[in-house]
PDB file of N, CA and C in Angstrom:
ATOM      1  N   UNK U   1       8.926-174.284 -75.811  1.00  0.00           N
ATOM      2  CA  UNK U   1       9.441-173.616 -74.633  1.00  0.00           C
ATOM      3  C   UNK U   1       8.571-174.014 -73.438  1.00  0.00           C
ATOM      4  N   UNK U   2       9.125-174.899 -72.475  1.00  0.00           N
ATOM      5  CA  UNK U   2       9.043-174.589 -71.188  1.00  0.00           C
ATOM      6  C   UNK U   2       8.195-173.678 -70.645  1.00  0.00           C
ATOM      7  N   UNK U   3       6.769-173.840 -69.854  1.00  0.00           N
ATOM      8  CA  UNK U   3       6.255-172.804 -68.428  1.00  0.00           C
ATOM      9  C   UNK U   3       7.222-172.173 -68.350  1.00  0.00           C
ATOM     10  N   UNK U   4       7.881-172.534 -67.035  1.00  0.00           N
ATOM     11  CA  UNK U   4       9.385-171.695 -66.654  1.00  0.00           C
ATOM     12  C   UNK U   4       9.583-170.595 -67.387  1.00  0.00           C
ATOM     13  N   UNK U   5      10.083-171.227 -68.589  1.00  0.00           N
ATOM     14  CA  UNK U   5      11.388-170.598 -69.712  1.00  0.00           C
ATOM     15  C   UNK U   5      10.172-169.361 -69.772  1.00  0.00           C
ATOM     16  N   UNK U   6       8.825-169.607 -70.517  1.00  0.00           N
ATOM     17  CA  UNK U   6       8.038-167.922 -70.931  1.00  0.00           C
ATOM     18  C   UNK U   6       7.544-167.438 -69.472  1.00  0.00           C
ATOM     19  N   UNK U   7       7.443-167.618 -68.298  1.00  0.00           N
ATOM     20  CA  UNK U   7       7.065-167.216 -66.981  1.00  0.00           C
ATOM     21  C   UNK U   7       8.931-165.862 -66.970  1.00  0.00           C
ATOM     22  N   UNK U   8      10.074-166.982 -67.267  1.00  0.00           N
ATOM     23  CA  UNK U   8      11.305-166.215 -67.217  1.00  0.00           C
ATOM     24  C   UNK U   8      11.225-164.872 -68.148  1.00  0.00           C
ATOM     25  N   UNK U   9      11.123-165.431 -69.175  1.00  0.00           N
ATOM     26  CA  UNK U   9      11.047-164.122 -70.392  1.00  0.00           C
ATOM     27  C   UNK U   9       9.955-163.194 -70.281  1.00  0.00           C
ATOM     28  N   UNK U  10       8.935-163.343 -69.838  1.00  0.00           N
ATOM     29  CA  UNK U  10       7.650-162.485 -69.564  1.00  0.00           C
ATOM     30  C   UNK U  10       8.537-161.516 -68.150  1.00  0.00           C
ATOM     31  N   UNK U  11       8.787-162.232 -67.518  1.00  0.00           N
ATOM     32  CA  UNK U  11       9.271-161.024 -66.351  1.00  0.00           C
ATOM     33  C   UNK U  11      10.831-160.711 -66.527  1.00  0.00           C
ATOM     34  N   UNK U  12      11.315-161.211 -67.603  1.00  0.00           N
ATOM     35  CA  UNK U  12      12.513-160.164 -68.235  1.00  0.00           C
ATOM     36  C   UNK U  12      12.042-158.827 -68.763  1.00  0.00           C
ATOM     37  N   UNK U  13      11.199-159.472 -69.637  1.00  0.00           N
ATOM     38  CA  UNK U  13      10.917-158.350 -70.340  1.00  0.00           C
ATOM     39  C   UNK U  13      10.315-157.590 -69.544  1.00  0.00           C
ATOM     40  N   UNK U  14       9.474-157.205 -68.455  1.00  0.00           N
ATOM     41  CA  UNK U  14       8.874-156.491 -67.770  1.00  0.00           C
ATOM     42  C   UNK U  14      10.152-155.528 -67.393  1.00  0.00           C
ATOM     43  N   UNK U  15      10.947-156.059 -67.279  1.00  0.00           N
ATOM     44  CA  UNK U  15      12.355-155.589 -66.204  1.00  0.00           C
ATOM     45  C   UNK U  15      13.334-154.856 -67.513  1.00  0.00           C
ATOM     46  N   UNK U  16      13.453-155.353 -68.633  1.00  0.00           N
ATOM     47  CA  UNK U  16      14.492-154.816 -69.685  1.00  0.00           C
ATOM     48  C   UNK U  16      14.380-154.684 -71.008  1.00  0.00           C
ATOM     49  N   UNK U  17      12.429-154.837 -71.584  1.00  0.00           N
ATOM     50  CA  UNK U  17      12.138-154.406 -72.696  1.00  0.00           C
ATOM     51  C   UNK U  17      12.706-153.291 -73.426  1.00  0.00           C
ATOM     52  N   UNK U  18      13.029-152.383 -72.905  1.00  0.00           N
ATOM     53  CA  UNK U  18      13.282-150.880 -73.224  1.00  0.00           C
ATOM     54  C   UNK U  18      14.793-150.835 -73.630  1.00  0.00           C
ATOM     55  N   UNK U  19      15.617-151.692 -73.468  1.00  0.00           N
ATOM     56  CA  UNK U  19      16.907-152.027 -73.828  1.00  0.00           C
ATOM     57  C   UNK U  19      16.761-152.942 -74.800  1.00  0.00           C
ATOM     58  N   UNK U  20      15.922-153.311 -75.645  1.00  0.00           N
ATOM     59  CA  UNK U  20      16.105-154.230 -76.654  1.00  0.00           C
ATOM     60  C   UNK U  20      16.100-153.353 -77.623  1.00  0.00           C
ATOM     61  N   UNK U  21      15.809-153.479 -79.180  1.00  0.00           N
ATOM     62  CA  UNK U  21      16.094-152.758 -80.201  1.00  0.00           C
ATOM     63  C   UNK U  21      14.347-152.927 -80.081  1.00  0.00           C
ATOM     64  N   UNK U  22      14.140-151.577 -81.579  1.00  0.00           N
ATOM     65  CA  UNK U  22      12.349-151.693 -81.564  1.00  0.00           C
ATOM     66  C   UNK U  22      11.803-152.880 -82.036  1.00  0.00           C
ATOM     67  N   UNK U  23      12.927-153.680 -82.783  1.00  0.00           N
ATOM     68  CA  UNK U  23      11.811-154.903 -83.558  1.00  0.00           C
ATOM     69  C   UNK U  23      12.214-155.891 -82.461  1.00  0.00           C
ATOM     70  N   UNK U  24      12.972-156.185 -81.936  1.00  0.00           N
ATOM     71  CA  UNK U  24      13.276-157.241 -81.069  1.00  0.00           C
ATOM     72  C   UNK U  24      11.965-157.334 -79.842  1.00  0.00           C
ATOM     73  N   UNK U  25      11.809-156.009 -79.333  1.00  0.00           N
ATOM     74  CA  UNK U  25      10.769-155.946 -78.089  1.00  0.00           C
ATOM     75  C   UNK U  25       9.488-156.345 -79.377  1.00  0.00           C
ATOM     76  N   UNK U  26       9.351-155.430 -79.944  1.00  0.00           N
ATOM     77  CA  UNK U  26       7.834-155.637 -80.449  1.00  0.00           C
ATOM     78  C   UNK U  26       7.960-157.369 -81.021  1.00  0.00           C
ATOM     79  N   UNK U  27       8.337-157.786 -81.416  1.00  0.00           N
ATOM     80  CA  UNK U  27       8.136-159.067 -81.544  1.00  0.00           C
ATOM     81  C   UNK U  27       7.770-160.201 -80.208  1.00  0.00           C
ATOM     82  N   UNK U  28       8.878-159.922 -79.382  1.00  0.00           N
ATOM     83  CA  UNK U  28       8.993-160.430 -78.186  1.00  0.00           C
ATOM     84  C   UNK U  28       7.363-160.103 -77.439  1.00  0.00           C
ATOM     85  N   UNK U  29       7.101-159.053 -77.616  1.00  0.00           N
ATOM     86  CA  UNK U  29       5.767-158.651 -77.055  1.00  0.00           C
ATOM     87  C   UNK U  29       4.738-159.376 -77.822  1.00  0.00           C
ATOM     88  N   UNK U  30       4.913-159.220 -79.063  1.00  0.00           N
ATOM     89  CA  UNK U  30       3.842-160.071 -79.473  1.00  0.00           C
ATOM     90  C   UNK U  30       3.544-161.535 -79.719  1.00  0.00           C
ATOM     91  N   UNK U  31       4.555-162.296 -79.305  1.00  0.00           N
ATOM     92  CA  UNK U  31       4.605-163.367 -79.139  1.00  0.00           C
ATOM     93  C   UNK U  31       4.571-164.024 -77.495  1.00  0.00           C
ATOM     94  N   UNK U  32       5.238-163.143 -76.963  1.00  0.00           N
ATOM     95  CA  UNK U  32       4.792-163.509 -75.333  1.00  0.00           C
ATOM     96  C   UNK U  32       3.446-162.965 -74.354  1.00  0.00           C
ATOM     97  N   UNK U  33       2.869-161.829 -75.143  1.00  0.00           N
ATOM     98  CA  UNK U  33       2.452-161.506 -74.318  1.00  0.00           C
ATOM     99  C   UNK U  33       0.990-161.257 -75.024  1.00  0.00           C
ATOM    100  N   UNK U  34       1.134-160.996 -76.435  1.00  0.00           N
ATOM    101  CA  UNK U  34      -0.291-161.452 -77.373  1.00  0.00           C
ATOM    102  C   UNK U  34      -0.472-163.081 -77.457  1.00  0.00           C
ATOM    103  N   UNK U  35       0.533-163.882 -77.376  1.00  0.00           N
ATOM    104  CA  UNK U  35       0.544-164.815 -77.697  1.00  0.00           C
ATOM    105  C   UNK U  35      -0.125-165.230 -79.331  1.00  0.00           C
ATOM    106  N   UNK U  36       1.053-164.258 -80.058  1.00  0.00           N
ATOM    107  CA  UNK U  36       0.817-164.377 -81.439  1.00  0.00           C
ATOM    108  C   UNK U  36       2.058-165.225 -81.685  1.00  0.00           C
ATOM    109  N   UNK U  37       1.662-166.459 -82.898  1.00  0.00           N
ATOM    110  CA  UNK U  37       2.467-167.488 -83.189  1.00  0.00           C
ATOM    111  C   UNK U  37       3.296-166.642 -84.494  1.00  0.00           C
ATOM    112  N   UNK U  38       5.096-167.585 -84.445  1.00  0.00           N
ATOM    113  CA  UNK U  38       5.892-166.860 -85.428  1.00  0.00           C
ATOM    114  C   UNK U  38       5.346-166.526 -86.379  1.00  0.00           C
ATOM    115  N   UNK U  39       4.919-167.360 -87.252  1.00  0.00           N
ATOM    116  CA  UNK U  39       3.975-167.045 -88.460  1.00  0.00           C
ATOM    117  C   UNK U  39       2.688-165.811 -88.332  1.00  0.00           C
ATOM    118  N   UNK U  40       2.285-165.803 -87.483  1.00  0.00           N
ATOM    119  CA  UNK U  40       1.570-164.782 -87.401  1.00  0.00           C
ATOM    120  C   UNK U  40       2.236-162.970 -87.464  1.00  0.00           C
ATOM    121  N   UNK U  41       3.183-163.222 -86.669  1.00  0.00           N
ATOM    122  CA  UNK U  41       4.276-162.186 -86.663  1.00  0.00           C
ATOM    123  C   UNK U  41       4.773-161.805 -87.827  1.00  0.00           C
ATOM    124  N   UNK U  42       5.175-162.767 -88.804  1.00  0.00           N
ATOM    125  CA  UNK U  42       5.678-162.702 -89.745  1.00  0.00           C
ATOM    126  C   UNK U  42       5.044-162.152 -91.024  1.00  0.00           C
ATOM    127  N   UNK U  43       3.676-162.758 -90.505  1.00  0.00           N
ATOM    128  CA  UNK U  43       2.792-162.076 -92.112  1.00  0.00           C
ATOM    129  C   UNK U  43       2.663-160.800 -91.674  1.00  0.00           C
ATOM    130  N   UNK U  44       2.064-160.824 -90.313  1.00  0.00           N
ATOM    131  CA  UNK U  44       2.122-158.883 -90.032  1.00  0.00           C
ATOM    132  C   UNK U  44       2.867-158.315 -90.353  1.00  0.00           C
ATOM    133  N   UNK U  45       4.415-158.684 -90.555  1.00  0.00           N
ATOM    134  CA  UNK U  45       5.245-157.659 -90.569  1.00  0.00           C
ATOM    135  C   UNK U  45       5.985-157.945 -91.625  1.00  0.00           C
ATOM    136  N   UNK U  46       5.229-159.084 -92.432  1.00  0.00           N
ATOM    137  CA  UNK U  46       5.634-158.973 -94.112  1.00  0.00           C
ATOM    138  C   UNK U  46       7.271-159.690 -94.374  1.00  0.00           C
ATOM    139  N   UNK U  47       7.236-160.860 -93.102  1.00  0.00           N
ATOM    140  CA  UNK U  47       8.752-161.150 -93.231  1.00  0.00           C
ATOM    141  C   UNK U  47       8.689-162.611 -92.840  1.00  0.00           C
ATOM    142  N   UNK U  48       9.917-163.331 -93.421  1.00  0.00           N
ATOM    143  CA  UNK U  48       9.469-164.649 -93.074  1.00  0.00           C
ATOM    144  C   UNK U  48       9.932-165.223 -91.122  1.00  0.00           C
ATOM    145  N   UNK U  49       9.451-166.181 -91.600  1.00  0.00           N
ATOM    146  CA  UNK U  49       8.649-166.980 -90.261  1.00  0.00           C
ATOM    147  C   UNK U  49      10.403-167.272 -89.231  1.00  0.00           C
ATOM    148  N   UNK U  50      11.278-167.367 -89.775  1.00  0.00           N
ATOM    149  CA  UNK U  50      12.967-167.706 -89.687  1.00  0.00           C
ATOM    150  C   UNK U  50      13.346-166.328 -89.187  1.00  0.00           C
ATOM    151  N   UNK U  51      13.239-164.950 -89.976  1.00  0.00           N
ATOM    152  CA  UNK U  51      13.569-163.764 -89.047  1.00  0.00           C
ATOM    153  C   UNK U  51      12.834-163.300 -87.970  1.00  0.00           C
ATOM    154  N   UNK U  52      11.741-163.998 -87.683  1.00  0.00           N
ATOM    155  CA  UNK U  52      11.114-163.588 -86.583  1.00  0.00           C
ATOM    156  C   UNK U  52      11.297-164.416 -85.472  1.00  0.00           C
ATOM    157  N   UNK U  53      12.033-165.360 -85.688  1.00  0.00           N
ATOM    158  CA  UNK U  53      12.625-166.644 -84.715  1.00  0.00           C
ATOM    159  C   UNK U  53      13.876-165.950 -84.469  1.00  0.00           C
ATOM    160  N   UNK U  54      14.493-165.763 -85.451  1.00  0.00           N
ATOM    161  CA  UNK U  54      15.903-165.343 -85.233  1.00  0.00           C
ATOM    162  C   UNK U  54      16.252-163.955 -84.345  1.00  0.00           C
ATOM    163  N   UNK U  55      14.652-163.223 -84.574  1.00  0.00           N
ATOM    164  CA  UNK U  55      14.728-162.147 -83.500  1.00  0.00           C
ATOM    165  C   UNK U  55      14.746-162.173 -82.189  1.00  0.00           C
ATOM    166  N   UNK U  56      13.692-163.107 -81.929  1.00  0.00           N
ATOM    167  CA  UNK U  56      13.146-163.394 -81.025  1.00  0.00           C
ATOM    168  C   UNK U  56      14.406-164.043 -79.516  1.00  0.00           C
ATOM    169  N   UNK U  57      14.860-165.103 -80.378  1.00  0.00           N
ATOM    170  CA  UNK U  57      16.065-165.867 -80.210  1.00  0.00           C
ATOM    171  C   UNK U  57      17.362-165.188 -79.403  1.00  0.00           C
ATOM    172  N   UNK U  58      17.453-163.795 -80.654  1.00  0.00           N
ATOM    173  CA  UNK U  58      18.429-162.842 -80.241  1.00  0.00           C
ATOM    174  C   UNK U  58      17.660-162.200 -78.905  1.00  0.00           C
ATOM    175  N   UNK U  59      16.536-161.700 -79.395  1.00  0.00           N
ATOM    176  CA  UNK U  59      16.547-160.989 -77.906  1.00  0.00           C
ATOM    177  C   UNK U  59      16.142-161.708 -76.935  1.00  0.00           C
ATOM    178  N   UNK U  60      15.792-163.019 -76.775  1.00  0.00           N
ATOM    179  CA  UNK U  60      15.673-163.790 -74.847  1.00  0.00           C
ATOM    180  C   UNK U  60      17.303-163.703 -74.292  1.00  0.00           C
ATOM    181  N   UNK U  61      18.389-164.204 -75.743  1.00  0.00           N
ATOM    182  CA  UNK U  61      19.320-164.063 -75.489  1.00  0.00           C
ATOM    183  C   UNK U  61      20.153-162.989 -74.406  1.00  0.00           C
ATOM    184  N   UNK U  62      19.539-161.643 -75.224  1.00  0.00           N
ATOM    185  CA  UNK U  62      20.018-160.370 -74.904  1.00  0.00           C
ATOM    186  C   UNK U  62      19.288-160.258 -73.176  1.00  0.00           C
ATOM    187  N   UNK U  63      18.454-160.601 -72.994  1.00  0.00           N
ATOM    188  CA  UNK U  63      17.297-160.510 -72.223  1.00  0.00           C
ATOM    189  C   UNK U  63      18.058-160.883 -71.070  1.00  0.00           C
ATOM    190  N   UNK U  64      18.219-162.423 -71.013  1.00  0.00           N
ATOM    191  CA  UNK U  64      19.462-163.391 -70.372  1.00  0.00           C
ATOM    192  C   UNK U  64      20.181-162.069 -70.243  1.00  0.00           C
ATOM    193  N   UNK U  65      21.226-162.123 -71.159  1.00  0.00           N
ATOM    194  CA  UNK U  65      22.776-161.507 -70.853  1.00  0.00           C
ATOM    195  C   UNK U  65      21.947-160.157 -69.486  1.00  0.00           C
ATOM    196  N   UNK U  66      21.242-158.808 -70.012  1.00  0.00           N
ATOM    197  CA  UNK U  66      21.224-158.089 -68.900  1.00  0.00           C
ATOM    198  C   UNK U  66      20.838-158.527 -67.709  1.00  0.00           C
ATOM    199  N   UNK U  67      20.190-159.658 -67.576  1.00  0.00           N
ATOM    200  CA  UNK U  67      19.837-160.082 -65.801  1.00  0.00           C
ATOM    201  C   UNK U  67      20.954-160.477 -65.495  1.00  0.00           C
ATOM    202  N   UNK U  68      21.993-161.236 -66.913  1.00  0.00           N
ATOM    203  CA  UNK U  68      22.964-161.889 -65.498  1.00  0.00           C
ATOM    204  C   UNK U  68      23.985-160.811 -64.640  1.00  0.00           C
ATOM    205  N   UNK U  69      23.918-159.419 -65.827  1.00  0.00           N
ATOM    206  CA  UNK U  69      25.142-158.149 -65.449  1.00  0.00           C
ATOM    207  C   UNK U  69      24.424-157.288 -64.713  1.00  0.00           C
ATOM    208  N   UNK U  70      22.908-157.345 -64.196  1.00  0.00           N
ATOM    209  CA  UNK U  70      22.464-156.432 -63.615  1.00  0.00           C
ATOM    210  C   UNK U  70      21.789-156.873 -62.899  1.00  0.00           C
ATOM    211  N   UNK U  71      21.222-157.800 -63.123  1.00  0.00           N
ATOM    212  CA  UNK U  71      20.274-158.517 -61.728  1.00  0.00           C
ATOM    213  C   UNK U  71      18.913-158.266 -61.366  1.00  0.00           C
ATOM    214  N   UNK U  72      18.327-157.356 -61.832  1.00  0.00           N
ATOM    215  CA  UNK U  72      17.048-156.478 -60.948  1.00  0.00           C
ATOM    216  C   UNK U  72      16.743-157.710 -60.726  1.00  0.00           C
ATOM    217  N   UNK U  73      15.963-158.501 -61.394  1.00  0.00           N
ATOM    218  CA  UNK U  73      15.087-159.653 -60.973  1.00  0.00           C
ATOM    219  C   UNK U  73      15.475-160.726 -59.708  1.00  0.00           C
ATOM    220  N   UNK U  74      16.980-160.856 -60.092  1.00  0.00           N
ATOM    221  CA  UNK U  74      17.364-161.862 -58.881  1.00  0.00           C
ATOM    222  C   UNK U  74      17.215-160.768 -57.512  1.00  0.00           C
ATOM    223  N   UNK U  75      17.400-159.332 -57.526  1.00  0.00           N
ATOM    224  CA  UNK U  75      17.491-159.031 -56.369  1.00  0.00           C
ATOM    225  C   UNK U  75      16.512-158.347 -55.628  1.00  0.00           C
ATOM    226  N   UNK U  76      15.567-158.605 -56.901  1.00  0.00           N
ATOM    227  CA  UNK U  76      13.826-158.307 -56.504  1.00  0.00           C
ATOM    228  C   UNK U  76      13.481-159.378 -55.732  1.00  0.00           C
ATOM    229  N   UNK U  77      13.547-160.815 -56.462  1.00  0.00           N
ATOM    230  CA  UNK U  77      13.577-161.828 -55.405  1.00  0.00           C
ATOM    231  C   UNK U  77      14.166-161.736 -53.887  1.00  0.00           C
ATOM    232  N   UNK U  78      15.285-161.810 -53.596  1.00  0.00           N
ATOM    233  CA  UNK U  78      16.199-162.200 -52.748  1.00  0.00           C
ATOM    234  C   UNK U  78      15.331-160.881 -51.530  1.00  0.00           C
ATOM    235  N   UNK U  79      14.665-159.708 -52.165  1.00  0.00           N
ATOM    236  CA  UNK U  79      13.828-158.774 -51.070  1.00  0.00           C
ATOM    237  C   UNK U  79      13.131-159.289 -50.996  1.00  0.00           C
ATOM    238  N   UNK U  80      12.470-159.823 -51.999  1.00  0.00           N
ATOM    239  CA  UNK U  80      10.958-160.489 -51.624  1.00  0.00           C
ATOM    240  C   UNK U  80      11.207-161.597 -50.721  1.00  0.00           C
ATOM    241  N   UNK U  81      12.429-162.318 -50.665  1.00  0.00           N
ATOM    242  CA  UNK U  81      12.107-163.685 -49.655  1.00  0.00           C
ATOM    243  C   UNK U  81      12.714-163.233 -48.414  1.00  0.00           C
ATOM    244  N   UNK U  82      13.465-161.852 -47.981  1.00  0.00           N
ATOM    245  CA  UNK U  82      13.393-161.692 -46.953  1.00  0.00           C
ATOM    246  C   UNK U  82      12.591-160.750 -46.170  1.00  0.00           C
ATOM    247  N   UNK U  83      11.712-160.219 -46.828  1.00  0.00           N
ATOM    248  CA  UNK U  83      10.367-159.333 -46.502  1.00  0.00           C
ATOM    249  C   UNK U  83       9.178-160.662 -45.816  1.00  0.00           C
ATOM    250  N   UNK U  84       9.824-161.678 -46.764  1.00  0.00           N
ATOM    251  CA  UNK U  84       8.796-163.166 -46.167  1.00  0.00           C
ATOM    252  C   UNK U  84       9.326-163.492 -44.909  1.00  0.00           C
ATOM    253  N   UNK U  85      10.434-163.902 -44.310  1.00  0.00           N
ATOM    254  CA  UNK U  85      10.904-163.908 -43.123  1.00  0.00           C
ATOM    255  C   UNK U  85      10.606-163.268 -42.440  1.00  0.00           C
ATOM    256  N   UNK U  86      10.621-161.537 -42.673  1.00  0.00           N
ATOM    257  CA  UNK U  86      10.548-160.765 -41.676  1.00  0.00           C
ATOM    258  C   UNK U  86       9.202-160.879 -41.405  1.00  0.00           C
ATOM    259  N   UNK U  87       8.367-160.979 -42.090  1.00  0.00           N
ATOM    260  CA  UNK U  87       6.939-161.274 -41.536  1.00  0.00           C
ATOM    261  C   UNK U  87       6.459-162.284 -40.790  1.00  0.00           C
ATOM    262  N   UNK U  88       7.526-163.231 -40.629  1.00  0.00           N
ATOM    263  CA  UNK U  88       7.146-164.094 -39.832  1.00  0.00           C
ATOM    264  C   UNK U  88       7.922-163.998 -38.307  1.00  0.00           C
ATOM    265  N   UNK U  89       8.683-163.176 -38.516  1.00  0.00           N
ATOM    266  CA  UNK U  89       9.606-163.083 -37.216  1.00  0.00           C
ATOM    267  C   UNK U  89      10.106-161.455 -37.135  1.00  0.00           C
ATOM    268  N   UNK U  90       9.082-160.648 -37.327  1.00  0.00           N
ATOM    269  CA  UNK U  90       9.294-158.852 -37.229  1.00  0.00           C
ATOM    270  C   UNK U  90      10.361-158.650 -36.087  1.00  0.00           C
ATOM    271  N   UNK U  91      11.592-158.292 -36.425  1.00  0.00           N
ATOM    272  CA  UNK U  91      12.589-157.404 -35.836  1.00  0.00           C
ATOM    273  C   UNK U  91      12.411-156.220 -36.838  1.00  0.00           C
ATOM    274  N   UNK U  92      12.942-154.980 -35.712  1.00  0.00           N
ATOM    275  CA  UNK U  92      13.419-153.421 -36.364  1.00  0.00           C
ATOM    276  C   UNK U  92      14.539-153.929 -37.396  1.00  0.00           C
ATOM    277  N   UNK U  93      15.780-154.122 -36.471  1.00  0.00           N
ATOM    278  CA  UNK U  93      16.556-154.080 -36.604  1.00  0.00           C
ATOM    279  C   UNK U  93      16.780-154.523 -37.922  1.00  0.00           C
ATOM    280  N   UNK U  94      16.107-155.808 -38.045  1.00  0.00           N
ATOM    281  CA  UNK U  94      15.874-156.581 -39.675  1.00  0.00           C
ATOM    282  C   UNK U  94      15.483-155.709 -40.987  1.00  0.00           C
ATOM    283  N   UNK U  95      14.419-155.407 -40.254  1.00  0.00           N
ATOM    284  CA  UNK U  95      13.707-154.591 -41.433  1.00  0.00           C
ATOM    285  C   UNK U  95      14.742-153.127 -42.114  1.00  0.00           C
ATOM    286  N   UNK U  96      15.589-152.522 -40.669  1.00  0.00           N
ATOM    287  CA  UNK U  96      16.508-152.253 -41.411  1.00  0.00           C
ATOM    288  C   UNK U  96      17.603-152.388 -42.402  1.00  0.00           C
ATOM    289  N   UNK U  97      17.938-153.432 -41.584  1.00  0.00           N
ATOM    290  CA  UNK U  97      18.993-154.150 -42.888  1.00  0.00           C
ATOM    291  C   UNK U  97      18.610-154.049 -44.005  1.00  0.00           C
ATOM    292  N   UNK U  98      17.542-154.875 -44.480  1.00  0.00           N
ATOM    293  CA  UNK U  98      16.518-154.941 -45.864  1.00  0.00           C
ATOM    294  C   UNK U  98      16.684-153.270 -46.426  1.00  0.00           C
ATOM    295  N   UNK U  99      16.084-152.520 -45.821  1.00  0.00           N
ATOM    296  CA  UNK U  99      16.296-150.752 -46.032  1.00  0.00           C
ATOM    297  C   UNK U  99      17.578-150.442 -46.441  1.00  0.00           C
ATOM    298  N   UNK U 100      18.291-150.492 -45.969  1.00  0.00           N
ATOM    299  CA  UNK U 100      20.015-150.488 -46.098  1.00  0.00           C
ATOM    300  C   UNK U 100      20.224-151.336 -47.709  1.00  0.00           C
ATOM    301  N   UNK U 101      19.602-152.635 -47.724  1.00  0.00           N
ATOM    302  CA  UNK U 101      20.219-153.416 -48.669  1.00  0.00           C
ATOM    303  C   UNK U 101      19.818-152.382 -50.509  1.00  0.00           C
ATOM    304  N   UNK U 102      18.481-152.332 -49.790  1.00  0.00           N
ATOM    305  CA  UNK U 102      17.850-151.970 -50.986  1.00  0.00           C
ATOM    306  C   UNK U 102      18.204-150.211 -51.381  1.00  0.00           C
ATOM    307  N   UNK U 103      18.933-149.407 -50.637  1.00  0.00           N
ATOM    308  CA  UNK U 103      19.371-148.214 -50.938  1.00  0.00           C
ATOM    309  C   UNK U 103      21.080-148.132 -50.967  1.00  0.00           C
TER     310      UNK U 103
END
């Protein structure tokens, strides 16, 4: 996997851990964020090295699917890059909009 791809899944999961099932997050956690390898996962939890891929798998999947139907992340961005503008060119009026967007 790709920088990117675990930079993506690390701040999914920040955003939609709590919607995964319990073994899906705890795996996901311990592989992204202990940076414990499948096999490692697997002896911990007494299962082979293939269901802990296959979990894993399922939930970036799942992970994916809620950003694309809900977004937080893209529209955490899209504030954050116009909070960057506005700092470079402070209007009221702007900063309202942004206020407006985000309520």
């Amino acid at each position: 996997m790709e920088l990117d791809e675990l930079i993506e899944v690390s701040v999914l999961l920040d955003y939609y851990k709590n919607l995964l099932s319990d073994r899906q997050k705890e795996y996901l956690l311990l592989h992204f964020e202990e940076d414990l390898s499948l096999s490692e996962i697997a002896k911990r939890h007494n299962i082979s090295r293939q269901a802990v891929y296959d979990n894993i798998k399922r939930g970036i999947k799942i992970l994916r699917d809620y950003e694309s139907k809900i977004g937080f992340h893209r529209k955490e961005q899209e504030i954050y890059k116009e909070l960057i503008e506005l700092k470079k060119d402070f209007r009221k009026d702007r900063l309202e909009e942004i206020i407006e967007k985000i309520f």
